[in-house]
Coordinates of C-alpha atoms and ligand atoms in Angstrom, one line a residue:
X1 CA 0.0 0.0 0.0
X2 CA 1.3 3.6 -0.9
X3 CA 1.9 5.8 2.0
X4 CA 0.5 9.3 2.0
X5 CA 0.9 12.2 3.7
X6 CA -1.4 15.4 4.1
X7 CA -0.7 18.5 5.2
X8 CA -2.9 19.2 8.1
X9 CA -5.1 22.4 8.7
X10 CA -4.8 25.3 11.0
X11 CA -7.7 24.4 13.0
X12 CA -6.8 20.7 13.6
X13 CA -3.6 21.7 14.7
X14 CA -5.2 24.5 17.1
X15 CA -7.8 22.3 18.3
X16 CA -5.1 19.5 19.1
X17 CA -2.5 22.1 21.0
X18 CA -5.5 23.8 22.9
X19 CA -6.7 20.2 23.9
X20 CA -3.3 19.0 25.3
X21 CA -3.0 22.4 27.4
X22 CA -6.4 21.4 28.5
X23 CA -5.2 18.2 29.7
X24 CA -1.5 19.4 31.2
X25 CA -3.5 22.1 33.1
X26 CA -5.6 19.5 34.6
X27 CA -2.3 18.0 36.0
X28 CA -3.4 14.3 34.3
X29 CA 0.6 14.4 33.2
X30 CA 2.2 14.8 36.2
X31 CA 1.1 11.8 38.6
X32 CA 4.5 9.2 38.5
X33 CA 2.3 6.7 38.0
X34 CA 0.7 8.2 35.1
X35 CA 4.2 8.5 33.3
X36 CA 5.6 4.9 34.3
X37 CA 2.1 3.2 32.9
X38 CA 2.5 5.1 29.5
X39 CA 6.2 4.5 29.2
X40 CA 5.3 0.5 29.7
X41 CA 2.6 1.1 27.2
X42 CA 4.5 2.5 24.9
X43 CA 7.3 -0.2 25.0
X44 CA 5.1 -2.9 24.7
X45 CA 3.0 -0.8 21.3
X46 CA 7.2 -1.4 19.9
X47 CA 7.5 -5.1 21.2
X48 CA 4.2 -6.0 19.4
X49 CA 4.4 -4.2 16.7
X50 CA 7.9 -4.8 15.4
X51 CA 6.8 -6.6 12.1
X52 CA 5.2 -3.7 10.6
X53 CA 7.8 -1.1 11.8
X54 CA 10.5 -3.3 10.3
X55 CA 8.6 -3.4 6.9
X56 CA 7.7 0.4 7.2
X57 CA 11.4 0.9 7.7
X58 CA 12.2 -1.4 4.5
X59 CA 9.7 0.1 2.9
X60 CA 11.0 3.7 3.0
X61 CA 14.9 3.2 3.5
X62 CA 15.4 -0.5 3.1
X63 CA 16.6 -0.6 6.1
X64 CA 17.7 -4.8 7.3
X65 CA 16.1 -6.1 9.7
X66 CA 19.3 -6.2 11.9
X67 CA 19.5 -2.5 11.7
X68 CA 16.1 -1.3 12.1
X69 CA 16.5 -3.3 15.1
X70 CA 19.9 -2.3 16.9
X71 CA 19.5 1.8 15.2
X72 CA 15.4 1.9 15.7
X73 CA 13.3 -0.6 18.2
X74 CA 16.2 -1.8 20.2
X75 CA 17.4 1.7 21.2
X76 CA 14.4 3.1 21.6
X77 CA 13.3 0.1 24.1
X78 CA 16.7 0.3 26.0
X79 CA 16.4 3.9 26.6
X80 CA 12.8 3.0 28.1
X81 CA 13.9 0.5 30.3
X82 CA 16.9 2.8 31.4
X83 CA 14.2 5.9 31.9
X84 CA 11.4 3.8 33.6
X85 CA 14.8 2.6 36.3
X86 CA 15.9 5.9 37.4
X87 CA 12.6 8.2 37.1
X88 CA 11.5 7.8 41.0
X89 CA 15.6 9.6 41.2
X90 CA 15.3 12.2 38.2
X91 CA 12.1 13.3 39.7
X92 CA 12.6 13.3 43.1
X93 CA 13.1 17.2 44.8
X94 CA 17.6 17.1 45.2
X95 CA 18.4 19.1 48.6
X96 CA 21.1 21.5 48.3
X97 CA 23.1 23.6 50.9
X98 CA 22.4 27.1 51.2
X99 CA 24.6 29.9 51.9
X100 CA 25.8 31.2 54.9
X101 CA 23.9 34.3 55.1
X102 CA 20.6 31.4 54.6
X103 CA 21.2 29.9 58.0
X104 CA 18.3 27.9 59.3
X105 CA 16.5 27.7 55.7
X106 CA 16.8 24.6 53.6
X107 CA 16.8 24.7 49.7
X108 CA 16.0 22.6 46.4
X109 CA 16.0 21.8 43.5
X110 CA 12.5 20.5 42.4
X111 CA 12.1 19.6 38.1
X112 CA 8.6 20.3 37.1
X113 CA 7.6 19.6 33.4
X114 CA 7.4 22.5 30.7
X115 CA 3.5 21.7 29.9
X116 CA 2.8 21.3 26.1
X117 CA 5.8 19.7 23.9
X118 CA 6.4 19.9 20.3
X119 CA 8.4 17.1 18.6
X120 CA 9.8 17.9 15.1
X121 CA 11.4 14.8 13.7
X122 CA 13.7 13.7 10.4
X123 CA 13.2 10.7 8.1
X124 CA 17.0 8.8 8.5
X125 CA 15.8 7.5 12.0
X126 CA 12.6 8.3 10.9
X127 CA 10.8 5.8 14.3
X128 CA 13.7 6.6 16.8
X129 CA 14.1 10.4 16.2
X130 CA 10.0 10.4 16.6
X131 CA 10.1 8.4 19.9
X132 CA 13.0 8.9 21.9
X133 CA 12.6 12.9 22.1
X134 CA 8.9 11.8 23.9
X135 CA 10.2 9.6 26.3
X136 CA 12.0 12.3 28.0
X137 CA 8.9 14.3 27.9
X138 CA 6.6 12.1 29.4
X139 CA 8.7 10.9 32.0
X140 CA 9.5 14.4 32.5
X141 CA 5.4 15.0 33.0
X142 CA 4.6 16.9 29.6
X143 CA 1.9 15.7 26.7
X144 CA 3.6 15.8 23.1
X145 CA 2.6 16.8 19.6
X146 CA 5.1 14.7 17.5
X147 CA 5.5 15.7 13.8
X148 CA 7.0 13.0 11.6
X149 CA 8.8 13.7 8.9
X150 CA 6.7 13.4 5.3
X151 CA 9.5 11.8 3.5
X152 CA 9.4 8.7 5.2
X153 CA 6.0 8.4 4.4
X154 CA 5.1 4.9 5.7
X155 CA 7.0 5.2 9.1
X156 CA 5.2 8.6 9.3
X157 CA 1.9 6.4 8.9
X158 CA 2.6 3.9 11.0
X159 CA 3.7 6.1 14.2
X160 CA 0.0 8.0 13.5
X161 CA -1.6 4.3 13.7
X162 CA 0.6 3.1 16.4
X163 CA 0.2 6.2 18.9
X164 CA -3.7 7.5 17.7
X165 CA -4.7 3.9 18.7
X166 CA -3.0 3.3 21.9
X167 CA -3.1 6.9 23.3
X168 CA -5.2 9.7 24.7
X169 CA -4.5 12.2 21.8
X170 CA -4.8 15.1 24.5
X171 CA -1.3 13.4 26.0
X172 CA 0.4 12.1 23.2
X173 CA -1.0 12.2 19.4
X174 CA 0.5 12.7 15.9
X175 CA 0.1 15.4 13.1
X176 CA 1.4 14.3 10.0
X177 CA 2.7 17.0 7.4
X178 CA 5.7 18.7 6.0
X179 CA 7.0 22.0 5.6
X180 CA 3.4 23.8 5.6
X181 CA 2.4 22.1 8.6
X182 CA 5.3 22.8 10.7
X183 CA 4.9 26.2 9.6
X184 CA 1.5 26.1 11.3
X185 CA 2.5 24.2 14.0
X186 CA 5.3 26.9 14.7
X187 CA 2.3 29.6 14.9
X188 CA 1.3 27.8 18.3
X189 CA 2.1 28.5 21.4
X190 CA 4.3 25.7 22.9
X191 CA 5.9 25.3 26.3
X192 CA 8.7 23.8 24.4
X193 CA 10.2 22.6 21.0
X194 CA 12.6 19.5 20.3
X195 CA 14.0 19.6 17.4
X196 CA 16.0 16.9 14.9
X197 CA 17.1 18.2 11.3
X198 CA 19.6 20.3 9.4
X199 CA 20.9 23.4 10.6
X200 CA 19.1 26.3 7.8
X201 CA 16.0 24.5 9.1
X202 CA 16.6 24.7 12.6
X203 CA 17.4 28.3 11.9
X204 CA 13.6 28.5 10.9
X205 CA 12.8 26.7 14.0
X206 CA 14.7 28.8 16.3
X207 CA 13.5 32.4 15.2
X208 CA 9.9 30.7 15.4
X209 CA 10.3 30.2 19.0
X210 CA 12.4 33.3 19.8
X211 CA 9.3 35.2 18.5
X212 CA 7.2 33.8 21.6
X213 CA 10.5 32.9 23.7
X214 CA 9.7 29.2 24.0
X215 CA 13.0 27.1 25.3
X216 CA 14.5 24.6 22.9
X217 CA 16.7 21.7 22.3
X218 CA 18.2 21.6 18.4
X219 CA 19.6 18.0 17.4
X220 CA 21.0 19.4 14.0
X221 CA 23.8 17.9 11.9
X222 CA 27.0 18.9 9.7
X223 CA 30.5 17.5 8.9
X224 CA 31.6 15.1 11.2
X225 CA 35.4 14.7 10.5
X226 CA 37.1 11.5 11.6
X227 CA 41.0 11.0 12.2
X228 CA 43.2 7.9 11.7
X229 CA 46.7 8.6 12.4
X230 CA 49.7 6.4 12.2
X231 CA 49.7 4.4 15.1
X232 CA 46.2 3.1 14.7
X233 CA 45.3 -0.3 14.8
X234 CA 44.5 0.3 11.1
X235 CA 42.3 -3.2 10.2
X236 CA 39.6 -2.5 13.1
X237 CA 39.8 1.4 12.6
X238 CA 38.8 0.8 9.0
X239 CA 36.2 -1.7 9.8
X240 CA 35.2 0.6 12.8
X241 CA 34.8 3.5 10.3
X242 CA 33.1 1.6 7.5
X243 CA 30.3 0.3 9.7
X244 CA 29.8 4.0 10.7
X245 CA 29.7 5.2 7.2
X246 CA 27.4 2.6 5.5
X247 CA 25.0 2.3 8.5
X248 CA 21.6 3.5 6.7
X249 CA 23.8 4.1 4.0
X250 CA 25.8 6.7 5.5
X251 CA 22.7 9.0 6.3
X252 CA 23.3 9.3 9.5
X253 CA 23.7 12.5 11.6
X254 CA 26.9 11.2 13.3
X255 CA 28.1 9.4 10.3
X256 CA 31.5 10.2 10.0
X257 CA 31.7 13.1 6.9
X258 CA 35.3 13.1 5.6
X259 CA 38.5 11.5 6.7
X260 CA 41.7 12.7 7.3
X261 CA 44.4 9.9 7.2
X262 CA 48.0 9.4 8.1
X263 CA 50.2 9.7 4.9
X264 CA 52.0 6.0 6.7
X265 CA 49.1 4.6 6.7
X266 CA 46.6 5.3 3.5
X267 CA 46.9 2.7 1.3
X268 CA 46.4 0.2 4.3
X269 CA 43.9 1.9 5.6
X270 CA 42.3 1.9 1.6
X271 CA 42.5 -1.7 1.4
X272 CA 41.2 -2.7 4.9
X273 CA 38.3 -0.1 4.1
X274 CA 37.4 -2.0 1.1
X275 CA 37.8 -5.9 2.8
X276 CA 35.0 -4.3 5.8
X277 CA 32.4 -3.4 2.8
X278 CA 33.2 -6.5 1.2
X279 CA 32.8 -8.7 4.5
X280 CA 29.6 -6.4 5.5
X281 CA 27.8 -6.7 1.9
X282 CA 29.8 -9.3 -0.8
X283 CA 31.3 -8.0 -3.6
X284 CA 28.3 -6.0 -4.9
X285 CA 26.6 -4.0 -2.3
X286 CA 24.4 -2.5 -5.3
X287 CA 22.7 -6.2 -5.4
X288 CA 22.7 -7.1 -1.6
X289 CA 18.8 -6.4 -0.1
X290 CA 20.9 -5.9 3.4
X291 CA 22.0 -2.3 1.9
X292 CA 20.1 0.7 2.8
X293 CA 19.2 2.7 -0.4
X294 CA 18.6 6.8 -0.1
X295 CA 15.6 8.0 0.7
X296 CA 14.6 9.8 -2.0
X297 CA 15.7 11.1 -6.0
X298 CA 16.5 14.6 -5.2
X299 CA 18.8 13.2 -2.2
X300 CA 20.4 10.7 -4.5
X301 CA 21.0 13.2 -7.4
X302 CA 22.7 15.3 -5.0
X303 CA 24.9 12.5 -4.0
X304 CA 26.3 11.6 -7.5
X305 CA 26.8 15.0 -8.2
X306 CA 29.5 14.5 -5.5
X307 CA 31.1 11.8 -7.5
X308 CA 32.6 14.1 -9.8
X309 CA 34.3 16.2 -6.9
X310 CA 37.2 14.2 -6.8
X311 CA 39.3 10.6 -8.0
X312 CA 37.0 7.9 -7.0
X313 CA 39.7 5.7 -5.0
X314 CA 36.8 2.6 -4.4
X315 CA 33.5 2.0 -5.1
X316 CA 31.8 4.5 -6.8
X317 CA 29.0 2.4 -8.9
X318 CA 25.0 3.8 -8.2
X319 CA 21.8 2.2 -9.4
X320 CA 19.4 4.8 -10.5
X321 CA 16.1 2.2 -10.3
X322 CA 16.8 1.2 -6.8
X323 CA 18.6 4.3 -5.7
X324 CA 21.5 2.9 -4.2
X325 CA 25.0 3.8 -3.8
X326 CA 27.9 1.9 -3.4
X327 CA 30.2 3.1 -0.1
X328 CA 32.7 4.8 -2.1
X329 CA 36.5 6.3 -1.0
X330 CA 37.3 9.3 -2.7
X331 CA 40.1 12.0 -2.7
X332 CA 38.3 15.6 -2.9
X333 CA 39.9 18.2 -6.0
X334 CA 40.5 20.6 -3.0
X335 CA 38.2 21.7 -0.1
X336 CA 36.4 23.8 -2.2
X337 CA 34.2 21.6 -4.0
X338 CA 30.4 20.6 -2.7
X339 CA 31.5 16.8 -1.1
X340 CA 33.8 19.2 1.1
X341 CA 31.5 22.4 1.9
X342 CA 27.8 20.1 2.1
X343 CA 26.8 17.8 4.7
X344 CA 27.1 14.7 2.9
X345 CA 24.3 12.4 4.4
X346 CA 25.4 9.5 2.2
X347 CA 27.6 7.0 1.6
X348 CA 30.7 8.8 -0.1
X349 CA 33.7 9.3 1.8
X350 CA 36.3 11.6 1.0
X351 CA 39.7 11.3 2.1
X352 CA 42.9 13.5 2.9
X353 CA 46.4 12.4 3.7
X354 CA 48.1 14.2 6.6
X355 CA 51.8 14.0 7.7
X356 CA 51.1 17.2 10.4
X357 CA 48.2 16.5 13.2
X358 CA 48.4 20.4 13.9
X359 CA 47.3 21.2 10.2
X360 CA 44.0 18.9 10.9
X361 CA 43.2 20.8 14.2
X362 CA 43.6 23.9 12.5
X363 CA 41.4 22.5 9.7
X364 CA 38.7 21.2 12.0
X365 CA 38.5 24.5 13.9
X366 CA 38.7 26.9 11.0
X367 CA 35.0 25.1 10.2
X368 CA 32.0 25.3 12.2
X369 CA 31.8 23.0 15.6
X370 CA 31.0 19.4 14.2
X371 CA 28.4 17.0 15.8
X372 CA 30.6 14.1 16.0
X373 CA 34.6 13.5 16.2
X374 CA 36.2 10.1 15.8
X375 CA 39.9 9.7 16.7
X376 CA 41.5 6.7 15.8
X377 CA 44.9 6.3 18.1
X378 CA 46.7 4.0 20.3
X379 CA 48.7 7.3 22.3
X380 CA 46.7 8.5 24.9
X381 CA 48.7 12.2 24.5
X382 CA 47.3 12.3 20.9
X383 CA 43.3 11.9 22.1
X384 CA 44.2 14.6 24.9
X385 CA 45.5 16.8 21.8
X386 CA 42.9 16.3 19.6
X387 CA 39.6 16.5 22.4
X388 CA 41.5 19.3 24.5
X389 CA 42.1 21.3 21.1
X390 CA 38.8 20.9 19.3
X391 CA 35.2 21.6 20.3
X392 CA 32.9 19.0 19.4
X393 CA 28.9 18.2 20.3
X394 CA 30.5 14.2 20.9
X395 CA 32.6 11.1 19.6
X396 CA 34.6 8.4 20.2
X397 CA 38.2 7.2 20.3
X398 CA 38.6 4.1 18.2
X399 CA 34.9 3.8 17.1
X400 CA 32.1 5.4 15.4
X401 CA 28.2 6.2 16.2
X402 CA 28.8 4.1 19.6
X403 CA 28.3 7.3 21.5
X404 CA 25.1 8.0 20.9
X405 CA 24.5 4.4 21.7
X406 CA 24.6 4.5 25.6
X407 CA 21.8 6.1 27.4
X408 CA 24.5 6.9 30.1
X409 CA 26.2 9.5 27.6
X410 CA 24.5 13.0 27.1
X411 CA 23.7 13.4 23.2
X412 CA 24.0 16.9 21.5
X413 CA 25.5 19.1 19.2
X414 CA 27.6 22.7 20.0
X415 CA 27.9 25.7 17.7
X416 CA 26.1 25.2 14.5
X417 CA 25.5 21.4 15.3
X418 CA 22.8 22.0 17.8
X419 CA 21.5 23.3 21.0
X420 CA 21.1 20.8 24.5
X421 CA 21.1 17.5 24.2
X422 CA 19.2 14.5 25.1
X423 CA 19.1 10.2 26.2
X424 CA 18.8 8.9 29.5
X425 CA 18.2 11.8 32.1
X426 CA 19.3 14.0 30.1
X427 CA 16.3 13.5 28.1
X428 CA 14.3 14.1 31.0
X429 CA 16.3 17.3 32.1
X430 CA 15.8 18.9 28.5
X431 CA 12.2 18.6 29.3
X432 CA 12.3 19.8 32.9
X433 CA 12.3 23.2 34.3
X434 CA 14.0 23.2 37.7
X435 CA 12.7 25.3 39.8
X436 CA 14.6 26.6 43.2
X437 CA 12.6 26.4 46.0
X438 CA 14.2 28.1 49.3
X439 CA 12.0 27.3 52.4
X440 CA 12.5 29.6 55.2
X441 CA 12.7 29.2 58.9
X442 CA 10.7 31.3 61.0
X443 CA 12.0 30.3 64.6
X444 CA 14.4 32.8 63.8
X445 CA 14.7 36.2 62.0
X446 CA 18.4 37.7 61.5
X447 CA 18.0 41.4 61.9
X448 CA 21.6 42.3 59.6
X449 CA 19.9 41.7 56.4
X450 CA 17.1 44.8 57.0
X451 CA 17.7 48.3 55.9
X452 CA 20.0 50.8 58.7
X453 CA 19.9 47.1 60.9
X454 CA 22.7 48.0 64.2
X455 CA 26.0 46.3 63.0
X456 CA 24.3 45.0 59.3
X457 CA 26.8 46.2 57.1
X458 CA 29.5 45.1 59.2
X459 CA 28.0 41.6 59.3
X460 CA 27.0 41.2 55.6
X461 CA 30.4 42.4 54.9
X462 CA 32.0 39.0 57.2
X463 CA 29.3 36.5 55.4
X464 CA 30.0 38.1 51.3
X465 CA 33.6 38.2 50.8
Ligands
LIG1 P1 15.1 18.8 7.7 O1 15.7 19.9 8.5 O2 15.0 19.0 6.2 O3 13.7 18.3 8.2 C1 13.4 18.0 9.6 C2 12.0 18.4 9.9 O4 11.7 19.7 9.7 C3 11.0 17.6 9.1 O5 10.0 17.1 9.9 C4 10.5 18.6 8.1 O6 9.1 18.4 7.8 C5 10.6 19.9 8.8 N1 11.0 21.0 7.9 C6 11.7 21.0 6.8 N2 11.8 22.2 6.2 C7 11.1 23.0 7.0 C8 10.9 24.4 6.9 N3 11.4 25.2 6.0 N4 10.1 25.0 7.9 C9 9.7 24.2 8.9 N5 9.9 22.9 9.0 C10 10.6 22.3 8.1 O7 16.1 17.5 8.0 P2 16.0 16.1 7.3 O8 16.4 16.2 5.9 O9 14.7 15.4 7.7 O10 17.1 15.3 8.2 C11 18.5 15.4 7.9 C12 19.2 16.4 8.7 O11 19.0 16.1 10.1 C13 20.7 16.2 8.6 O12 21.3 17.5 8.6 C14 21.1 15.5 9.8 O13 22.5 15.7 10.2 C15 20.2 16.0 10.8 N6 20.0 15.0 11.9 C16 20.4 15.3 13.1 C17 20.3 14.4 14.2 C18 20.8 14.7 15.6 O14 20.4 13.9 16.4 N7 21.6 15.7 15.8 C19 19.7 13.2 13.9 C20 19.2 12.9 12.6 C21 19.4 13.9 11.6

């Protein structure tokens, strides 16, 4: 069955927002209870409905079974589990000391939900990036508007069925749509916005809120550079770096974008790169059904068009009818040309030798702050260079895309690759206001801190130094 999406009018998107602020004021979010039993219900929706999210997900990326598990449901059910484990902690009132001059009061620290949440989602993760944003925000006590992206049209279908069946759309519900309902959706008034796409649309998204000051995290994208130098372990870096690069055929936010590789070690490194593709996928990854294919024409014109920035070092073979690309090394003209300026969101890889780690720094900085950085080392003083020298949302040393993996790790850009981050209780903090509470004695009353008070400046003047 085709897969279509509408764009959704003003007044159903009014009537939803105004319903859910209904239902927040009513306080239906907040009860503990209330957030554990629809975090269980919303795990179990995934458990029982993994066939038809693993063919949606073939359906609109060809996505393998194995990855729409480990990338999509598996993630998504292990930051669950991890969330409904520590809530009762996250959400309990944290006690800090107060200040001298605050003797006999006691203080804290108390997180209280934002209210009504907006969830603006992309199509490479098109299931996860829908879901995992709103199970920080209902453990966190808010109701969500989640808007799918349109051009992952089944999975955009499917997460309507899957939530407008199980849940009270005044807590959690769906509006399907692209850029014209987003638009609209922007006109509301939210308590907050979450946001996962590129950076000139989170541009949009950020002057929309600034215009009625609502808070918000941006999960945006760019170049993530990656770094093998000459002491790497060069057969697992390669592998390492292959798996990151081909995962959804390379269109993945923390893919890494471009390499820059030891002059020692680059024609290992090129042959261990193309032994990983060939153990992953055979000889022709074109042909195997295990290979993701981009998601749509205008995304796979645009990647060809990269194909002639450069010497094509490996790979390089596309099928136009099934819209696949093979993982292809390259070597860039210069760093002028699109593959070296554009987020490449795909599976080409460009390459640079290096003989000066400095020069790579200075490259990397001279750019805007990247979402990801993978270092590939074994000298420990190398990694301190590198992650004391360049500012980076997060990455790894010796991997790739494992970061994001760990609901133990905060996840989030810096600079021009996002705003806040999210997973584990981080998610719930980006969806918490916390709120200082300072709760007064009144058995006493210290007389120094009122106006023309006998010996108050002298006093204040010990205490504030
Ligand atoms: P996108 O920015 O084009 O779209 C994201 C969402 O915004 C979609 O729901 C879309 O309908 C909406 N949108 C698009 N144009 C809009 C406009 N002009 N006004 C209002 N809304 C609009 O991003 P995409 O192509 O879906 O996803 C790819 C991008 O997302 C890449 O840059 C990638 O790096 C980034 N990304 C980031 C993360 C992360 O966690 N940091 C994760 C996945 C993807």
């Amino acid at each position: 069955m085709t897969a279509v999406i509408e764009e959704a009018s003003r007044e159903a998107i009014q009537s939803a927002v105004d319903k859910q602020k209904q239902f927040y004021k009513e306080g239906k979010t907040k009860p503990l209870d209330v957030r554990k039993q629809t975090l269980e219900k919303l795990a179990d929706v995934i458990k029982e409905n993994e066939k038809e999210i693993l063919l949606a997900l073939k359906q609109d990326l060809n996505k393998s079974e194995m990855e729409t598990y480990t990338t999509e449901i598996g993630i998504l059910l292990e930051e669950i589990r991890f969330t409904l484990k520590h809530i009762d902690e996250w959400s309990a009132p944290v006690k800090v000391k107060t200040a001298k001059t605050h003797v006999g009061s006691k203080a804290y620290k108390v997180p209280e939900p934002y209210g009504a949440a907006l969830i603006i989602a992309p199509w490479n993760y098109p299931l996860q990036l829908a879901l995992s944003p709103i199970i920080g925000a209902i453990a966190a006590g808010n109701t969500a508007i989640i808007k799918p992206s349109e051009l992952t049209p089944h999975t955009s279908n499917l997460i309507t069925g899957l939530i407008d069946s199980h849940f009270d759309p005044e807590y959690i519900t769906v509006i399907e749509g692209g850029v014209e309902t987003t638009q609209l959706l922007l006109e509301q008034y939210f308590d907050y916005i979450f946001f996962t796409g590129s950076v000139p649309v989170g541009k949009v998204i950020m002057e929309a809120a600034a215009k009625q000051l609502i808070p918000v995290t941006l999960e945006l994208g760019g170049k993530s550079p990656c770094i093998i130098d000459e002491t790497a372990n060069v057969p697992l870096a390669a592998k390492r770096v292959a798996f990151g690069k081909v995962t959804n055929a390379g269109q993945t936010c923390v893919a890494p974008d471009y390499l820059f590789i030891h002059k020692e070690v680059k024609e290992e490194f090129i042959q261990e790169f193309q032994k990983a593709i060939m153990g992953f996928y055979g000889k022709n990854p074109l042909t195997n059904d295990t290979y993701g294919r981009i998601v749509n024409e205008r995304h796979f014109n645009r990647l060809t068009g990269y194909l002639q920035d450069g010497d094509i070092l490996t790979g390089g073979s596309v099928d136009h009818a099934s819209l696949k690309i093979e993982p292809t090394l390259m070597v860039p003209k210069d760093d002028t040309v699109p593959v070296m300026q554009d987020e490449i969101f795909g599976p080409i890889f460009p390459l640079m030798e290096y003989e000066d780690l400095d020069e790579v720094i200075r490259f990397i900085n001279d750019r805007p702050k990247p979402l990801a950085l993978y270092l590939f080392t074994s000298e420990d003083h190398v990694s301190d260079k590198v992650n004391n020298s360049i500012s980076y949302g997060g990455g790894c040393v010796n991997d790739t895309l494992m970061h994001l993996a760990t609901p133990y790790l905060p996840f989030g850009g810096v600079g021009e690759s996002g705003i806040g981050n999210y997973h584990g209780e981080s998610s719930f903090a980006a969806f918490s206001h916390y709120k200082s509470i300072l709760k007064q004695t009144t058995k006493f009353d210290f007389s120094f801190r009122y106006p023309n008070a006998k010996f108050g400046l002298k006093v204040l003047k010990k205490l504030l130094k």
